[in-house]
Each structure stands twice: as C-alpha cells, then as structure tokens.
C-alpha cells in the first residue's frame, strides 16, 4: 500500500496511518530500543514529547516528495525546507518557512492529543497484546522443542523457529575440554 502524506499529517484522526507513523517513523528519530521498551507500557503521549512528534511529522513532510522521486530514479531532488547552504552538513539548516511549519505542527499535535486521547490508549493496548502474543508464541516454540526432545527427537534450533533468545539448557552439547 502506498503511503499518502495527507493521511500521515492527519495524525490521530487516521488510526491506521497514526499507527504506521508510530511504528515506522518515530523509532528512527527517537530510537528503536527506546520505542520498543516503552510502546506497550506507556501511552505515546507519555514517551513522545509533542515537539518530537511534530518534528517527526515535519521530517516526513520535508522529505516525502524527495524520497518518492528518488525511488523512481530521479537524482538530486530538493527537500521542502532544508537546503545544502544552511548549516554545516547537508539538510541541517531549516528555512524560516520550515520553522513556521514546525510551530504549526506542534500546535496541531497538541490539539490532536487533547481531542483524540483514546487513540494513544488504543495504540498502547494493541502493542501490549502484540507483545503478549509474541511471548506466548516463544513459549509455545520452547515447549514444542522440549516435547520433541522428550520423544527422542533432536529439534533444529534457529532464529526463525525457536527464537534467538532461547534460554533452553544445552544438555546435549559435549563438554569443552
């Protein structure tokens, strides 16, 4: 499915795009480990400051057309509000129009949070359910391995079937001498 910028910018008004934004864009800016740690325990409005949520939206909007055109083979497509001549590195400096857009997005996020608080709760609960399902699946795989070993079958363990963080004992491995 193609991502539509107008839907992303609707924020919490478009539940599907809001969830995509929190899952795909926010971790890139905030940090994947931090988002993974918090998304099923706290509301997005608790771990994602308004200013950072607005900045994530600004970055998407700033680069959206550039990315689309470059994926289709075009080269050197400019962004909306950053230019090479501002700041020390490419795309570091924001134009005044970009700064005004950011300030507008901060106000939009503030209003969005006030009027659609339930979306944050729904997102957190969905992530909590996903985490519990993942844990149940891991437990089931471990139980299947144990049952297989008890029947005398040696189960192949790999990242795809048993989980890379398996904490089953390695009883059948020879002792190193």
N, CA, C and O atoms as a DFTB+ gen file, in Angstrom:
708 C
 N C O
     1  1       0.833      -1.185       0.000
     2  2       0.000       0.000       0.000
     3  2       0.881       1.253       0.000
     4  3       1.883       1.322       0.712
     5  1       0.499       2.212      -0.788
     6  2       1.235       3.465      -0.858
     7  2       0.897       4.333       0.360
     8  3      -0.242       4.372       0.824
     9  1       1.902       5.008       0.847
    10  2       1.715       5.924       1.971
    11  2       1.298       7.268       1.404
    12  3       1.939       7.785       0.490
    13  1       0.240       7.829       1.935
    14  2      -0.221       9.142       1.498
    15  2       0.131      10.167       2.560
    16  3      -0.245      10.024       3.723
    17  1       0.853      11.200       2.155
    18  2       1.293      12.232       3.083
    19  2       0.121      12.890       3.799
    20  3       0.184      13.119       5.007
    21  1      -0.938      13.193       3.076
    22  2      -2.081      13.866       3.699
    23  2      -2.659      13.030       4.832
    24  3      -3.125      13.578       5.832
    25  1      -2.633      11.704       4.685
    26  2      -3.143      10.822       5.747
    27  2      -2.203      10.799       6.944
    28  3      -2.659      10.789       8.088
    29  1      -0.897      10.791       6.696
    30  2       0.066      10.818       7.798
    31  2      -0.126      12.093       8.611
    32  3      -0.083      12.068       9.841
    33  1      -0.339      13.205       7.916
    34  2      -0.476      14.502       8.579
    35  2      -1.802      14.659       9.323
    36  3      -1.984      15.627      10.060
    37  1      -2.722      13.722       9.138
    38  2      -3.975      13.747       9.908
    39  2      -3.748      13.314      11.356
    40  3      -4.611      13.513      12.212
    41  1      -2.595      12.727      11.622
    42  2      -2.291      12.307      12.989
    43  2      -3.259      11.270      13.500
    44  3      -3.556      10.297      12.807
    45  1      -3.750      11.465      14.690
    46  2      -4.624      10.503      15.353
    47  2      -5.992      10.376      14.684
    48  3      -6.733       9.436      14.975
    49  1      -6.332      11.290      13.809
    50  2      -7.621      11.209      13.106
    51  2      -7.655      10.033      12.133
    52  3      -8.733       9.546      11.792
    53  1      -6.495       9.574      11.685
    54  2      -6.395       8.413      10.795
    55  2      -5.636       7.330      11.563
    56  3      -4.406       7.286      11.548
    57  1      -6.379       6.476      12.222
    58  2      -5.796       5.477      13.125
    59  2      -4.728       4.626      12.441
    60  3      -3.646       4.428      12.993
    61  1      -5.023       4.130      11.256
    62  2      -4.075       3.256      10.560
    63  2      -2.750       3.985      10.273
    64  3      -1.676       3.431      10.506
    65  1      -2.827       5.208       9.774
    66  2      -1.615       5.959       9.462
    67  2      -0.895       6.412      10.721
    68  3       0.334       6.475      10.744
    69  1      -1.640       6.724      11.759
    70  2      -1.019       7.115      13.024
    71  2      -0.197       5.948      13.574
    72  3       0.922       6.140      14.049
    73  1      -0.750       4.759      13.507
    74  2      -0.025       3.579      13.984
    75  2       1.203       3.312      13.113
    76  3       2.263       2.962      13.631
    77  1       1.070       3.474      11.804
    78  2       2.222       3.322      10.908
    79  2       3.305       4.335      11.277
    80  3       4.485       3.995      11.362
    81  1       2.891       5.569      11.490
    82  2       3.815       6.639      11.863
    83  2       4.564       6.291      13.149
    84  3       5.782       6.454      13.218
    85  1       3.838       5.809      14.174
    86  2       4.476       5.446      15.439
    87  2       5.403       4.235      15.296
    88  3       6.431       4.153      15.968
    89  1       5.040       3.308      14.429
    90  2       5.837       2.086      14.261
    91  2       7.022       2.259      13.314
    92  3       8.064       1.633      13.511
    93  1       6.878       3.097      12.294
    94  2       7.899       3.179      11.252
    95  2       8.749       4.444      11.283
    96  3       9.944       4.386      10.993
    97  1       8.167       5.562      11.622
    98  2       8.887       6.843      11.560
    99  2       9.471       7.221      12.914
   100  3      10.659       7.527      13.013
   101  1       8.660       7.202      13.940
   102  2       9.099       7.650      15.270
   103  2      10.328       6.881      15.765
   104  3      11.235       7.507      16.314
   105  1      10.405       5.549      15.599
   106  2      11.605       4.853      16.085
   107  2      12.903       5.331      15.430
   108  3      13.962       5.286      16.056
   109  1      12.831       5.782      14.194
   110  2      14.025       6.265      13.501
   111  2      14.553       7.528      14.169
   112  3      15.764       7.743      14.233
   113  1      13.652       8.355      14.661
   114  2      14.045       9.619      15.284
   115  2      14.314       9.443      16.778
   116  3      15.302       9.965      17.294
   117  1      13.452       8.720      17.468
   118  2      13.536       8.568      18.916
   119  2      14.551       7.492      19.311
   120  3      15.238       7.618      20.325
   121  1      14.637       6.459      18.519
   122  2      15.491       5.309      18.820
   123  2      14.647       4.054      18.924
   124  3      13.673       4.006      19.675
   125  1      15.028       3.042      18.168
   126  2      14.256       1.804      18.118
   127  2      14.165       1.155      19.500
   128  3      13.086       0.733      19.917
   129  1      15.282       1.073      20.206
   130  2      15.284       0.405      21.516
   131  2      14.360       1.110      22.502
   132  3      13.638       0.459      23.255
   133  1      14.383       2.425      22.497
   134  2      13.530       3.178      23.426
   135  2      12.054       2.947      23.112
   136  3      11.255       2.714      24.019
   137  1      11.694       3.011      21.840
   138  2      10.296       2.813      21.445
   139  2       9.850       1.395      21.790
   140  3       8.760       1.200      22.328
   141  1      10.685       0.411      21.485
   142  2      10.344      -0.982      21.793
   143  2      10.118      -1.178      23.286
   144  3       9.219      -1.913      23.695
   145  1      10.926      -0.529      24.082
   146  2      10.838      -0.662      25.531
   147  2       9.554      -0.033      26.082
   148  3       8.985      -0.539      27.049
   149  1       9.097       1.062      25.475
   150  2       8.011       1.842      26.069
   151  2       6.643       1.656      25.436
   152  3       5.633       1.868      26.108
   153  1       6.571       1.269      24.174
   154  2       5.294       1.337      23.446
   155  2       4.174       0.462      23.995
   156  3       3.001       0.754      23.762
   157  1       4.505      -0.599      24.715
   158  2       3.436      -1.429      25.268
   159  2       3.200      -1.158      26.754
   160  3       2.352      -1.799      27.375
   161  1       3.945      -0.214      27.324
   162  2       3.808       0.087      28.750
   163  2       3.339       1.506      29.039
   164  3       2.795       1.781      30.109
   165  1       3.550       2.399      28.089
   166  2       3.175       3.798      28.289
   167  2       2.473       4.329      27.050
   168  3       2.697       3.850      25.938
   169  1       1.631       5.315      27.256
   170  2       0.951       5.970      26.145
   171  2       1.967       6.723      25.298
   172  3       2.936       7.258      25.836
   173  1       1.769       6.775      23.987
   174  2       2.690       7.551      23.150
   175  2       2.873       8.991      23.653
   176  3       3.971       9.543      23.587
   177  1       1.804       9.579      24.146
   178  2       1.909      10.956      24.642
   179  2       2.774      11.057      25.900
   180  3       3.162      12.159      26.290
   181  1       3.080       9.930      26.539
   182  2       3.955       9.926      27.715
   183  2       5.423       9.771      27.337
   184  3       6.294      10.323      28.009
   185  1       5.709       9.022      26.262
   186  2       7.111       8.799      25.891
   187  2       7.553       9.590      24.663
   188  3       8.735       9.601      24.321
   189  1       6.616      10.242      24.008
   190  2       6.932      11.024      22.814
   191  2       6.508      12.473      23.046
   192  3       5.322      12.787      22.952
   193  1       7.451      13.356      23.346
   194  2       7.090      14.761      23.573
   195  2       6.415      15.364      22.329
   196  3       6.697      14.964      21.200
   197  1       5.527      16.325      22.562
   198  2       4.835      16.992      21.444
   199  2       5.824      17.527      20.408
   200  3       5.622      17.387      19.202
   201  1       6.896      18.141      20.906
   202  2       7.876      18.736      19.995
   203  2       8.533      17.679      19.115
   204  3       8.806      17.937      17.943
   205  1       8.789      16.498      19.659
   206  2       9.418      15.439      18.872
   207  2       8.431      14.807      17.898
   208  3       8.801      14.454      16.778
   209  1       7.181      14.665      18.320
   210  2       6.155      14.164      17.405
   211  2       5.999      15.119      16.221
   212  3       5.907      14.686      15.072
   213  1       5.969      16.420      16.511
   214  2       5.866      17.419      15.447
   215  2       7.095      17.379      14.544
   216  3       6.975      17.499      13.325
   217  1       8.271      17.211      15.135
   218  2       9.498      17.138      14.339
   219  2       9.491      15.919      13.419
   220  3       9.933      16.009      12.274
   221  1       9.000      14.795      13.900
   222  2       8.883      13.599      13.063
   223  2       7.960      13.866      11.873
   224  3       8.273      13.500      10.740
   225  1       6.823      14.506      12.141
   226  2       5.902      14.864      11.057
   227  2       6.562      15.819      10.072
   228  3       6.409      15.669       8.859
   229  1       7.291      16.793      10.587
   230  2       7.991      17.751       9.741
   231  2       9.009      17.047       8.845
   232  3       9.109      17.351       7.656
   233  1       9.752      16.119       9.408
   234  2      10.748      15.385       8.620
   235  2      10.092      14.563       7.510
   236  3      10.595      14.511       6.388
   237  1       8.973      13.927       7.830
   238  2       8.250      13.169       6.799
   239  2       7.813      14.115       5.686
   240  3       8.038      13.847       4.506
   241  1       7.190      15.216       6.073
   242  2       6.697      16.164       5.081
   243  2       7.840      16.781       4.274
   244  3       7.719      16.957       3.061
   245  1       8.931      17.103       4.930
   246  2      10.085      17.722       4.281
   247  2      10.703      16.814       3.214
   248  3      11.153      17.295       2.175
   249  1      10.725      15.521       3.466
   250  2      11.420      14.578       2.586
   251  2      10.500      13.706       1.733
   252  3      10.988      12.910       0.931
   253  1       9.196      13.835       1.886
   254  2       8.259      12.907       1.253
   255  2       8.402      12.879      -0.272
   256  3       8.603      11.812      -0.853
   257  1       8.302      14.014      -0.908
   258  2       8.385      14.076      -2.371
   259  2       9.773      13.664      -2.845
   260  3       9.904      12.948      -3.838
   261  1      10.799      14.109      -2.146
   262  2      12.179      13.759      -2.484
   263  2      12.345      12.242      -2.537
   264  3      12.884      11.707      -3.506
   265  1      11.885      11.555      -1.504
   266  2      12.028      10.101      -1.447
   267  2      11.235       9.439      -2.565
   268  3      11.737       8.531      -3.228
   269  1      10.006       9.884      -2.778
   270  2       9.184       9.303      -3.846
   271  2       9.869       9.426      -5.200
   272  3       9.936       8.454      -5.953
   273  1      10.378      10.611      -5.513
   274  2      11.002      10.831      -6.811
   275  2      12.329      10.091      -6.948
   276  3      12.646       9.580      -8.023
   277  1      13.098      10.030      -5.877
   278  2      14.367       9.313      -5.940
   279  2      14.166       7.814      -6.076
   280  3      14.962       7.138      -6.727
   281  1      13.110       7.286      -5.468
   282  2      12.794       5.866      -5.644
   283  2      12.497       5.578      -7.110
   284  3      12.789       4.490      -7.606
   285  1      11.919       6.549      -7.797
   286  2      11.607       6.392      -9.218
   287  2      12.771       6.792     -10.125
   288  3      12.584       6.938     -11.334
   289  1      13.967       6.970      -9.561
   290  2      15.155       7.180     -10.366
   291  2      15.632       8.608     -10.536
   292  3      16.687       8.825     -11.133
   293  1      14.903       9.581     -10.040
   294  2      15.356      10.966     -10.182
   295  2      16.498      11.233      -9.212
   296  3      16.574      10.630      -8.142
   297  1      17.378      12.138      -9.599
   298  2      18.554      12.452      -8.790
   299  2      18.487      13.885      -8.282
   300  3      17.860      14.746      -8.899
   301  1      19.136      14.129      -7.158
   302  2      19.281      15.477      -6.597
   303  2      17.961      16.224      -6.453
   304  3      17.859      17.391      -6.832
   305  1      16.956      15.556      -5.910
   306  2      15.651      16.176      -5.674
   307  2      15.744      16.985      -4.374
   308  3      16.169      16.449      -3.351
   309  1      15.359      18.246      -4.398
   310  2      15.456      19.052      -3.168
   311  2      14.364      18.685      -2.161
   312  3      13.309      18.168      -2.526
   313  1      14.641      18.962      -0.905
   314  2      13.634      18.823       0.142
   315  2      12.838      20.128       0.190
   316  3      13.192      21.101      -0.476
   317  1      11.773      20.144       0.972
   318  2      10.937      21.342       1.040
   319  2      11.592      22.482       1.806
   320  3      11.614      23.618       1.333
   321  1      12.131      22.181       2.998
   322  2      12.532      23.261       3.898
   323  2      13.972      23.205       4.378
   324  3      14.360      23.992       5.241
   325  1      14.761      22.310       3.851
   326  2      16.186      22.276       4.200
   327  2      16.986      22.457       2.922
   328  3      16.591      21.997       1.850
   329  1      18.089      23.119       3.053
   330  2      18.933      23.381       1.889
   331  2      20.388      23.116       2.255
   332  3      20.777      23.214       3.419
   333  1      21.176      22.784       1.257
   334  2      22.592      22.486       1.472
   335  2      23.367      23.673       2.030
   336  3      24.352      23.481       2.743
   337  1      22.952      24.872       1.726
   338  2      23.737      26.036       2.114
   339  2      23.543      26.446       3.574
   340  3      24.272      27.307       4.067
   341  1      22.591      25.856       4.264
   342  2      22.346      26.206       5.662
   343  2      22.972      25.142       6.555
   344  3      22.803      23.950       6.298
   345  1      23.675      25.541       7.577
   346  2      24.279      24.580       8.488
   347  2      25.560      23.996       7.931
   348  3      25.974      24.320       6.817
   349  1      26.175      23.145       8.704
   350  2      27.472      22.581       8.338
   351  2      27.345      21.345       7.460
   352  3      28.253      21.040       6.688
   353  1      26.234      20.635       7.568
   354  2      26.067      19.403       6.820
   355  2      24.826      19.503       5.944
   356  3      23.962      20.354       6.155
   357  1      24.759      18.626       4.967
   358  2      23.618      18.597       4.059
   359  2      22.316      18.452       4.844
   360  3      22.219      17.608       5.736
   361  1      21.330      19.262       4.520
   362  2      19.982      19.225       5.110
   363  2      19.963      19.525       6.608
   364  3      19.023      19.134       7.300
   365  1      20.974      20.206       7.115
   366  2      20.988      20.523       8.541
   367  2      20.191      21.783       8.858
   368  3      19.560      21.849       9.913
   369  1      20.200      22.780       7.984
   370  2      19.544      24.050       8.273
   371  2      18.123      24.097       7.750
   372  3      17.840      23.634       6.645
   373  1      17.236      24.657       8.548
   374  2      15.827      24.770       8.170
   375  2      15.536      26.189       7.707
   376  3      16.057      27.147       8.278
   377  1      14.704      26.332       6.674
   378  2      14.275      27.650       6.224
   379  2      13.267      28.222       7.220
   380  3      12.732      27.492       8.054
   381  1      13.010      29.521       7.132
   382  2      12.013      30.139       8.008
   383  2      10.633      29.530       7.778
   384  3       9.859      29.369       8.722
   385  1      10.325      29.196       6.540
   386  2       9.043      28.551       6.238
   387  2       8.951      27.192       6.937
   388  3       7.893      26.828       7.449
   389  1      10.049      26.449       6.958
   390  2      10.087      25.160       7.648
   391  2       9.902      25.319       9.141
   392  3       9.222      24.512       9.774
   393  1      10.503      26.359       9.713
   394  2      10.353      26.621      11.147
   395  2       8.907      26.994      11.470
   396  3       8.361      26.563      12.486
   397  1       8.288      27.802      10.597
   398  2       6.868      28.143      10.798
   399  2       5.996      26.885      10.701
   400  3       5.049      26.714      11.469
   401  1       6.328      26.015       9.753
   402  2       5.564      24.772       9.599
   403  2       5.708      23.899      10.852
   404  3       4.736      23.302      11.315
   405  1       6.916      23.831      11.388
   406  2       7.154      23.073      12.622
   407  2       6.294      23.628      13.760
   408  3       5.635      22.864      14.465
   409  1       6.296      24.932      13.940
   410  2       5.499      25.542      15.014
   411  2       4.013      25.229      14.838
   412  3       3.304      24.983      15.814
   413  1       3.549      25.239      13.596
   414  2       2.161      24.875      13.302
   415  2       1.907      23.405      13.678
   416  3       0.876      23.081      14.267
   417  1       2.851      22.524      13.335
   418  2       2.683      21.104      13.644
   419  2       2.675      20.853      15.154
   420  3       1.956      19.969      15.622
   421  1       3.450      21.602      15.915
   422  2       3.427      21.467      17.380
   423  2       2.024      21.769      17.898
   424  3       1.500      21.033      18.735
   425  1       1.413      22.845      17.406
   426  2       0.048      23.188      17.827
   427  2      -0.958      22.128      17.380
   428  3      -1.894      21.797      18.108
   429  1      -0.752      21.603      16.177
   430  2      -1.632      20.559      15.659
   431  2      -1.544      19.302      16.531
   432  3      -2.568      18.700      16.853
   433  1      -0.327      18.905      16.914
   434  2      -0.140      17.731      17.770
   435  2      -0.796      17.964      19.128
   436  3      -1.441      17.068      19.672
   437  1      -0.632      19.163      19.672
   438  2      -1.232      19.492      20.971
   439  2      -2.754      19.317      20.911
   440  3      -3.338      18.681      21.787
   441  1      -3.387      19.872      19.893
   442  2      -4.835      19.747      19.722
   443  2      -5.237      18.291      19.487
   444  3      -6.224      17.811      20.043
   445  1      -4.467      17.606      18.666
   446  2      -4.714      16.200      18.364
   447  2      -4.730      15.374      19.651
   448  3      -5.609      14.532      19.838
   449  1      -3.785      15.608      20.515
   450  2      -3.691      14.860      21.781
   451  2      -4.849      15.190      22.711
   452  3      -5.360      14.318      23.413
   453  1      -5.258      16.447      22.711
   454  2      -6.369      16.852      23.584
   455  2      -7.690      16.260      23.134
   456  3      -8.503      15.861      23.967
   457  1      -7.917      16.197      21.834
   458  2      -9.213      15.761      21.325
   459  2      -9.300      14.260      21.041
   460  3     -10.398      13.706      20.992
   461  1      -8.161      13.600      20.853
   462  2      -8.176      12.182      20.479
   463  2      -7.282      11.345      21.396
   464  3      -6.515      10.508      20.921
   465  1      -7.382      11.570      22.704
   466  2      -6.559      10.846      23.679
   467  2      -6.740       9.334      23.589
   468  3      -5.807       8.571      23.841
   469  1      -7.940       8.916      23.229
   470  2      -8.247       7.488      23.179
   471  2      -7.354       6.745      22.191
   472  3      -7.080       5.560      22.381
   473  1      -6.900       7.419      21.144
   474  2      -6.035       6.765      20.161
   475  2      -4.734       6.300      20.793
   476  3      -4.216       5.245      20.427
   477  1      -4.205       7.058      21.724
   478  2      -2.976       6.661      22.415
   479  2      -3.207       5.398      23.239
   480  3      -2.368       4.497      23.257
   481  1      -4.351       5.338      23.919
   482  2      -4.689       4.164      24.715
   483  2      -4.882       2.943      23.829
   484  3      -4.403       1.856      24.151
   485  1      -5.583       3.119      22.714
   486  2      -5.793       2.004      21.785
   487  2      -4.468       1.492      21.230
   488  3      -4.270       0.283      21.112
   489  1      -3.560       2.408      20.890
   490  2      -2.246       2.006      20.374
   491  2      -1.473       1.210      21.432
   492  3      -0.949       0.136      21.139
   493  1      -1.403       1.733      22.654
   494  2      -0.667       1.050      23.714
   495  2      -1.257      -0.341      23.976
   496  3      -0.512      -1.308      24.139
   497  1      -2.569      -0.443      24.016
   498  2      -3.209      -1.738      24.253
   499  2      -2.936      -2.717      23.123
   500  3      -2.727      -3.904      23.370
   501  1      -2.934      -2.233      21.883
   502  2      -2.615      -3.091      20.747
   503  2      -1.180      -3.606      20.862
   504  3      -0.924      -4.785      20.614
   505  1      -0.247      -2.735      21.235
   506  2       1.151      -3.132      21.382
   507  2       1.330      -4.092      22.543
   508  3       2.173      -4.987      22.485
   509  1       0.552      -3.916      23.586
   510  2       0.592      -4.829      24.730
   511  2       0.119      -6.221      24.290
   512  3       0.732      -7.227      24.648
   513  1      -0.961      -6.277      23.521
   514  2      -1.466      -7.551      23.008
   515  2      -0.457      -8.213      22.079
   516  3      -0.246      -9.423      22.157
   517  1       0.169      -7.432      21.201
   518  2       1.190      -7.975      20.296
   519  2       2.359      -8.557      21.089
   520  3       2.856      -9.634      20.759
   521  1       2.799      -7.855      22.127
   522  2       3.912      -8.334      22.955
   523  2       3.534      -9.632      23.658
   524  3       4.330     -10.571      23.701
   525  1       2.319      -9.690      24.212
   526  2       1.867     -10.912      24.888
   527  2       1.767     -12.071      23.908
   528  3       2.142     -13.196      24.241
   529  1       1.268     -11.813      22.709
   530  2       1.173     -12.868      21.695
   531  2       2.557     -13.361      21.313
   532  3       2.768     -14.562      21.145
   533  1       3.504     -12.438      21.175
   534  2       4.882     -12.809      20.857
   535  2       5.469     -13.686      21.962
   536  3       6.125     -14.688      21.678
   537  1       5.236     -13.315      23.207
   538  2       5.734     -14.102      24.339
   539  2       5.084     -15.482      24.369
   540  3       5.753     -16.476      24.652
   541  1       3.787     -15.551      24.080
   542  2       3.097     -16.846      24.048
   543  2       3.643     -17.721      22.927
   544  3       3.823     -18.925      23.113
   545  1       3.907     -17.133      21.773
   546  2       4.472     -17.879      20.644
   547  2       5.862     -18.424      20.993
   548  3       6.186     -19.566      20.666
   549  1       6.680     -17.600      21.657
   550  2       8.005     -18.058      22.074
   551  2       7.893     -19.228      23.051
   552  3       8.617     -20.217      22.932
   553  1       6.989     -19.109      24.006
   554  2       6.793     -20.176      24.988
   555  2       6.322     -21.457      24.298
   556  3       6.785     -22.549      24.628
   557  1       5.419     -21.323      23.357
   558  2       4.917     -22.491      22.627
   559  2       6.050     -23.173      21.865
   560  3       6.147     -24.400      21.870
   561  1       6.912     -22.384      21.206
   562  2       8.046     -22.968      20.471
   563  2       8.983     -23.710      21.428
   564  3       9.464     -24.797      21.109
   565  1       9.236     -23.127      22.588
   566  2      10.111     -23.773      23.565
   567  2       9.487     -25.078      24.060
   568  3      10.186     -26.078      24.225
   569  1       8.187     -25.069      24.295
   570  2       7.503     -26.277      24.753
   571  2       7.545     -27.360      23.686
   572  3       7.689     -28.541      24.003
   573  1       7.418     -26.959      22.402
   574  2       7.492     -27.928      21.308
   575  2       8.881     -28.553      21.228
   576  3       9.004     -29.747      20.958
   577  1       9.912     -27.770      21.455
   578  2      11.283     -28.287      21.434
   579  2      11.493     -29.272      22.577
   580  3      12.072     -30.342      22.388
   581  1      11.025     -28.905      23.752
   582  2      11.159     -29.791      24.913
   583  2      10.410     -31.096      24.674
   584  3      10.935     -32.174      24.952
   585  1       9.184     -31.004      24.160
   586  2       8.392     -32.210      23.891
   587  2       9.071     -33.076      22.841
   588  3       9.067     -34.302      22.948
   589  1       9.643     -32.456      21.845
   590  2      10.334     -33.193      20.789
   591  2      11.546     -33.922      21.353
   592  3      11.796     -35.075      21.004
   593  1      12.298     -33.256      22.223
   594  2      13.472     -33.887      22.845
   595  2      13.045     -35.043      23.752
   596  3      13.733     -36.061      23.824
   597  1      11.929     -34.889      24.433
   598  2      11.441     -35.946      25.317
   599  2      11.015     -37.183      24.535
   600  3      11.058     -38.295      25.062
   601  1      10.606     -36.999      23.289
   602  2      10.225     -38.128      22.429
   603  2      11.450     -38.715      21.741
   604  3      11.336     -39.658      20.958
   605  1      12.610     -38.163      22.028
   606  2      13.831     -38.699      21.443
   607  2      14.237     -38.032      20.148
   608  3      15.215     -38.447      19.527
   609  1      13.529     -37.033      19.733
   610  2      13.861     -36.318      18.501
   611  2      14.702     -35.102      18.845
   612  3      14.437     -34.392      19.816
   613  1      15.691     -34.887      18.049
   614  2      16.515     -33.692      18.228
   615  2      15.908     -32.582      17.368
   616  3      15.757     -32.745      16.157
   617  1      15.571     -31.482      17.978
   618  2      14.962     -30.364      17.252
   619  2      16.049     -29.425      16.759
   620  3      16.997     -29.108      17.477
   621  1      15.891     -28.994      15.533
   622  2      16.814     -27.991      14.997
   623  2      16.406     -26.632      15.546
   624  3      15.239     -26.245      15.483
   625  1      17.374     -25.924      16.078
   626  2      17.091     -24.601      16.619
   627  2      17.729     -23.565      15.720
   628  3      18.911     -23.657      15.388
   629  1      16.945     -22.582      15.328
   630  2      17.481     -21.464      14.551
   631  2      16.692     -20.222      14.914
   632  3      15.730     -20.291      15.679
   633  1      17.091     -19.103      14.376
   634  2      16.445     -17.831      14.702
   635  2      14.989     -17.791      14.284
   636  3      14.187     -17.091      14.902
   637  1      14.636     -18.528      13.248
   638  2      13.273     -18.454      12.737
   639  2      12.304     -19.339      13.500
   640  3      11.145     -18.967      13.681
   641  1      12.755     -20.503      13.951
   642  2      11.805     -21.421      14.561
   643  2      11.795     -21.408      16.077
   644  3      10.763     -21.698      16.681
   645  1      12.904     -21.084      16.706
   646  2      12.921     -21.192      18.152
   647  2      13.177     -19.880      18.868
   648  3      13.148     -19.847      20.098
   649  1      13.420     -18.824      18.165
   650  2      13.716     -17.555      18.807
   651  2      15.193     -17.476      19.137
   652  3      15.765     -18.427      19.669
   653  1      15.800     -16.372      18.832
   654  2      17.239     -16.231      19.020
   655  2      17.620     -16.084      20.477
   656  3      18.788     -16.239      20.834
   657  1      16.657     -15.790      21.313
   658  2      16.979     -15.598      22.722
   659  2      16.543     -16.801      23.559
   660  3      16.181     -16.661      24.727
   661  1      16.583     -17.971      22.947
   662  2      16.180     -19.184      23.645
   663  2      17.061     -19.408      24.862
   664  3      18.286     -19.303      24.795
   665  1      16.404     -19.721      25.985
   666  2      17.167     -19.961      27.194
   667  2      17.010     -21.413      27.649
   668  3      17.088     -21.717      28.839
   669  1      16.785     -22.308      26.671
   670  2      16.714     -23.722      26.994
   671  2      18.108     -24.236      27.315
   672  3      19.084     -23.742      26.751
   673  1      18.228     -25.218      28.207
   674  2      19.543     -25.759      28.524
   675  2      20.125     -26.509      27.339
   676  3      19.395     -27.126      26.564
   677  1      21.414     -26.455      27.205
   678  2      22.106     -27.164      26.135
   679  2      22.621     -28.497      26.679
   680  3      23.829     -28.732      26.713
   681  1      21.702     -29.368      27.105
   682  2      22.067     -30.633      27.743
   683  2      22.810     -31.574      26.806
   684  3      23.657     -32.351      27.248
   685  1      22.502     -31.510      25.529
   686  2      23.064     -32.483      24.593
   687  2      24.394     -32.052      24.011
   688  3      24.963     -32.786      23.203
   689  1      24.914     -30.898      24.382
   690  2      26.190     -30.449      23.850
   691  2      27.323     -31.100      24.630
   692  3      27.250     -31.206      25.854
   693  1      28.374     -31.539      23.934
   694  2      29.515     -32.127      24.664
   695  2      30.233     -31.048      25.460
   696  3      30.278     -29.884      25.062
   697  1      30.787     -31.458      26.584
   698  2      31.554     -30.528      27.417
   699  2      32.845     -30.182      26.709
   700  3      33.481     -31.043      26.100
   701  1      33.234     -28.906      26.790
   702  2      34.503     -28.498      26.196
   703  2      35.623     -28.872      27.155
   704  3      35.494     -28.703      28.368
   705  1      36.701     -29.372      26.619
   706  2      37.814     -29.758      27.468
   707  2      39.035     -28.968      27.138
   708  3      40.081     -29.160      27.759
